[in-house]
mmCIF file of C-alpha atoms in Angstrom:
data_model
loop_
_atom_site.group_PDB
_atom_site.id
_atom_site.type_symbol
_atom_site.label_atom_id
_atom_site.label_comp_id
_atom_site.label_asym_id
_atom_site.label_seq_id
_atom_site.Cartn_x
_atom_site.Cartn_y
_atom_site.Cartn_z
ATOM 1 C CA MET A 180 -33.467 -42.939 -16.133
ATOM 2 C CA SER A 181 -33.944 -46.599 -16.961
ATOM 3 C CA ASP A 182 -31.425 -48.655 -18.802
ATOM 4 C CA GLU A 183 -34.294 -50.177 -20.703
ATOM 5 C CA ILE A 184 -35.052 -46.834 -22.464
ATOM 6 C CA VAL A 185 -33.221 -45.290 -25.433
ATOM 7 C CA PHE A 186 -33.826 -42.099 -27.350
ATOM 8 C CA VAL A 187 -34.584 -41.498 -31.024
ATOM 9 C CA CYS A 188 -35.252 -38.646 -33.297
ATOM 10 C CA THR A 189 -38.987 -38.515 -34.330
ATOM 11 C CA ALA A 190 -38.459 -36.129 -37.430
ATOM 12 C CA ASP A 191 -39.526 -37.660 -40.849
ATOM 13 C CA GLY A 192 -36.514 -38.983 -42.713
ATOM 14 C CA CYS A 193 -34.100 -38.598 -39.916
ATOM 15 C CA ASP A 194 -32.102 -41.888 -39.108
ATOM 16 C CA GLU A 195 -29.970 -40.420 -36.292
ATOM 17 C CA GLY A 196 -29.870 -42.331 -33.050
ATOM 18 C CA PRO A 197 -30.976 -44.126 -31.110
ATOM 19 C CA TRP A 198 -28.955 -42.720 -28.203
ATOM 20 C CA GLU A 199 -28.416 -44.105 -24.799
ATOM 21 C CA GLY A 200 -28.648 -40.684 -23.162
ATOM 22 C CA SER A 201 -31.365 -38.170 -23.418
ATOM 23 C CA HIS A 202 -28.786 -35.296 -23.422
ATOM 24 C CA ASP A 203 -27.408 -36.595 -26.732
ATOM 25 C CA ALA A 204 -30.841 -36.646 -28.401
ATOM 26 C CA MET A 205 -31.480 -33.238 -27.012
ATOM 27 C CA ALA A 206 -28.138 -31.924 -28.524
ATOM 28 C CA HIS A 207 -29.013 -33.349 -31.986
ATOM 29 C CA CYS A 208 -32.601 -31.926 -31.951
ATOM 30 C CA ALA A 209 -31.345 -28.623 -30.773
ATOM 31 C CA GLU A 210 -29.337 -28.261 -33.971
ATOM 32 C CA HIS A 211 -32.364 -28.928 -36.058
ATOM 33 C CA PRO A 212 -35.399 -26.868 -34.959
ATOM 34 C CA GLU A 213 -37.970 -29.163 -36.751
ATOM 35 C CA HIS A 214 -36.719 -32.173 -34.820
ATOM 36 C CA GLY A 215 -37.866 -33.737 -31.690
ATOM 37 C CA TYR A 216 -37.027 -36.918 -29.734
ATOM 38 C CA THR A 217 -38.840 -39.508 -27.616
ATOM 39 C CA GLY A 218 -37.973 -42.685 -25.638
ATOM 40 C CA ARG A 219 -38.287 -46.204 -26.950
ATOM 41 C CA PRO A 220 -37.786 -49.573 -25.302
ATOM 42 C CA ARG A 221 -34.260 -50.855 -25.859
ATOM 43 C CA SER A 222 -35.735 -53.998 -27.089
ATOM 44 C CA GLU A 223 -37.206 -52.238 -30.243
ATOM 45 C CA VAL A 224 -33.896 -51.049 -31.479
ATOM 46 C CA ASN A 225 -30.633 -52.771 -32.516
ATOM 47 C CA GLU A 226 -27.403 -50.761 -32.138
ATOM 48 C CA VAL A 227 -27.431 -47.992 -29.533
ATOM 49 C CA ILE A 228 -25.004 -44.971 -29.437
ATOM 50 C CA PRO A 229 -23.445 -44.877 -25.976
ATOM 51 C CA ALA A 230 -24.155 -41.813 -23.814
ATOM 52 C CA THR A 231 -21.444 -39.122 -23.675
ATOM 53 C CA ALA A 232 -20.149 -38.183 -20.235
ATOM 54 C CA THR A 233 -21.780 -35.181 -18.622
ATOM 55 C CA ARG A 234 -20.409 -32.783 -16.006
ATOM 56 C CA LYS A 235 -22.185 -32.606 -12.644
ATOM 57 C CA ARG A 236 -23.472 -29.046 -12.168
ATOM 58 C CA ASP A 237 -24.417 -27.168 -9.008
ATOM 59 C CA ASN A 238 -27.998 -26.239 -9.849
ATOM 60 C CA ARG A 239 -28.613 -24.534 -6.387
ATOM 61 C CA ASN A 240 -29.773 -20.876 -6.208
ATOM 62 C CA LEU A 241 -26.550 -19.068 -6.447
ATOM 63 C CA GLN A 242 -28.136 -15.844 -5.187
ATOM 64 C CA HIS A 243 -29.347 -17.432 -1.980
ATOM 65 C CA LYS A 244 -30.367 -14.722 0.389
ATOM 66 C CA GLY A 245 -28.504 -12.121 -1.720
ATOM 67 C CA HIS A 246 -25.126 -13.582 -0.805
ATOM 68 C CA PRO A 247 -22.514 -13.380 -3.586
ATOM 69 C CA LYS A 248 -21.493 -16.999 -3.000
ATOM 70 C CA GLY A 249 -25.177 -18.068 -2.989
ATOM 71 C CA ALA A 250 -26.114 -21.463 -1.585
ATOM 72 C CA LEU A 251 -22.321 -22.200 -1.232
ATOM 73 C CA ALA A 252 -22.043 -19.498 1.497
ATOM 74 C CA GLN A 253 -21.254 -20.660 4.987
ATOM 75 C CA ASP A 254 -22.084 -17.598 7.131
ATOM 76 C CA ASP A 255 -25.458 -16.473 6.041
#
């Protein structure tokens, strides 16, 4: 993700955002089914809401080869 892009809600009449992180825009729009978001160049907007911290997740296949520890298994 480029530091030159921010995210704004595209719903008519919604003035939420712009957000520095897409996950913040996604969280807002998930609460309002008729809303959506898109990226905008940072130069087109004034004040930007800083991105919230996110946790790193292990997205590996946790059922790797049927082992209960999945991709974390050492002896498969």
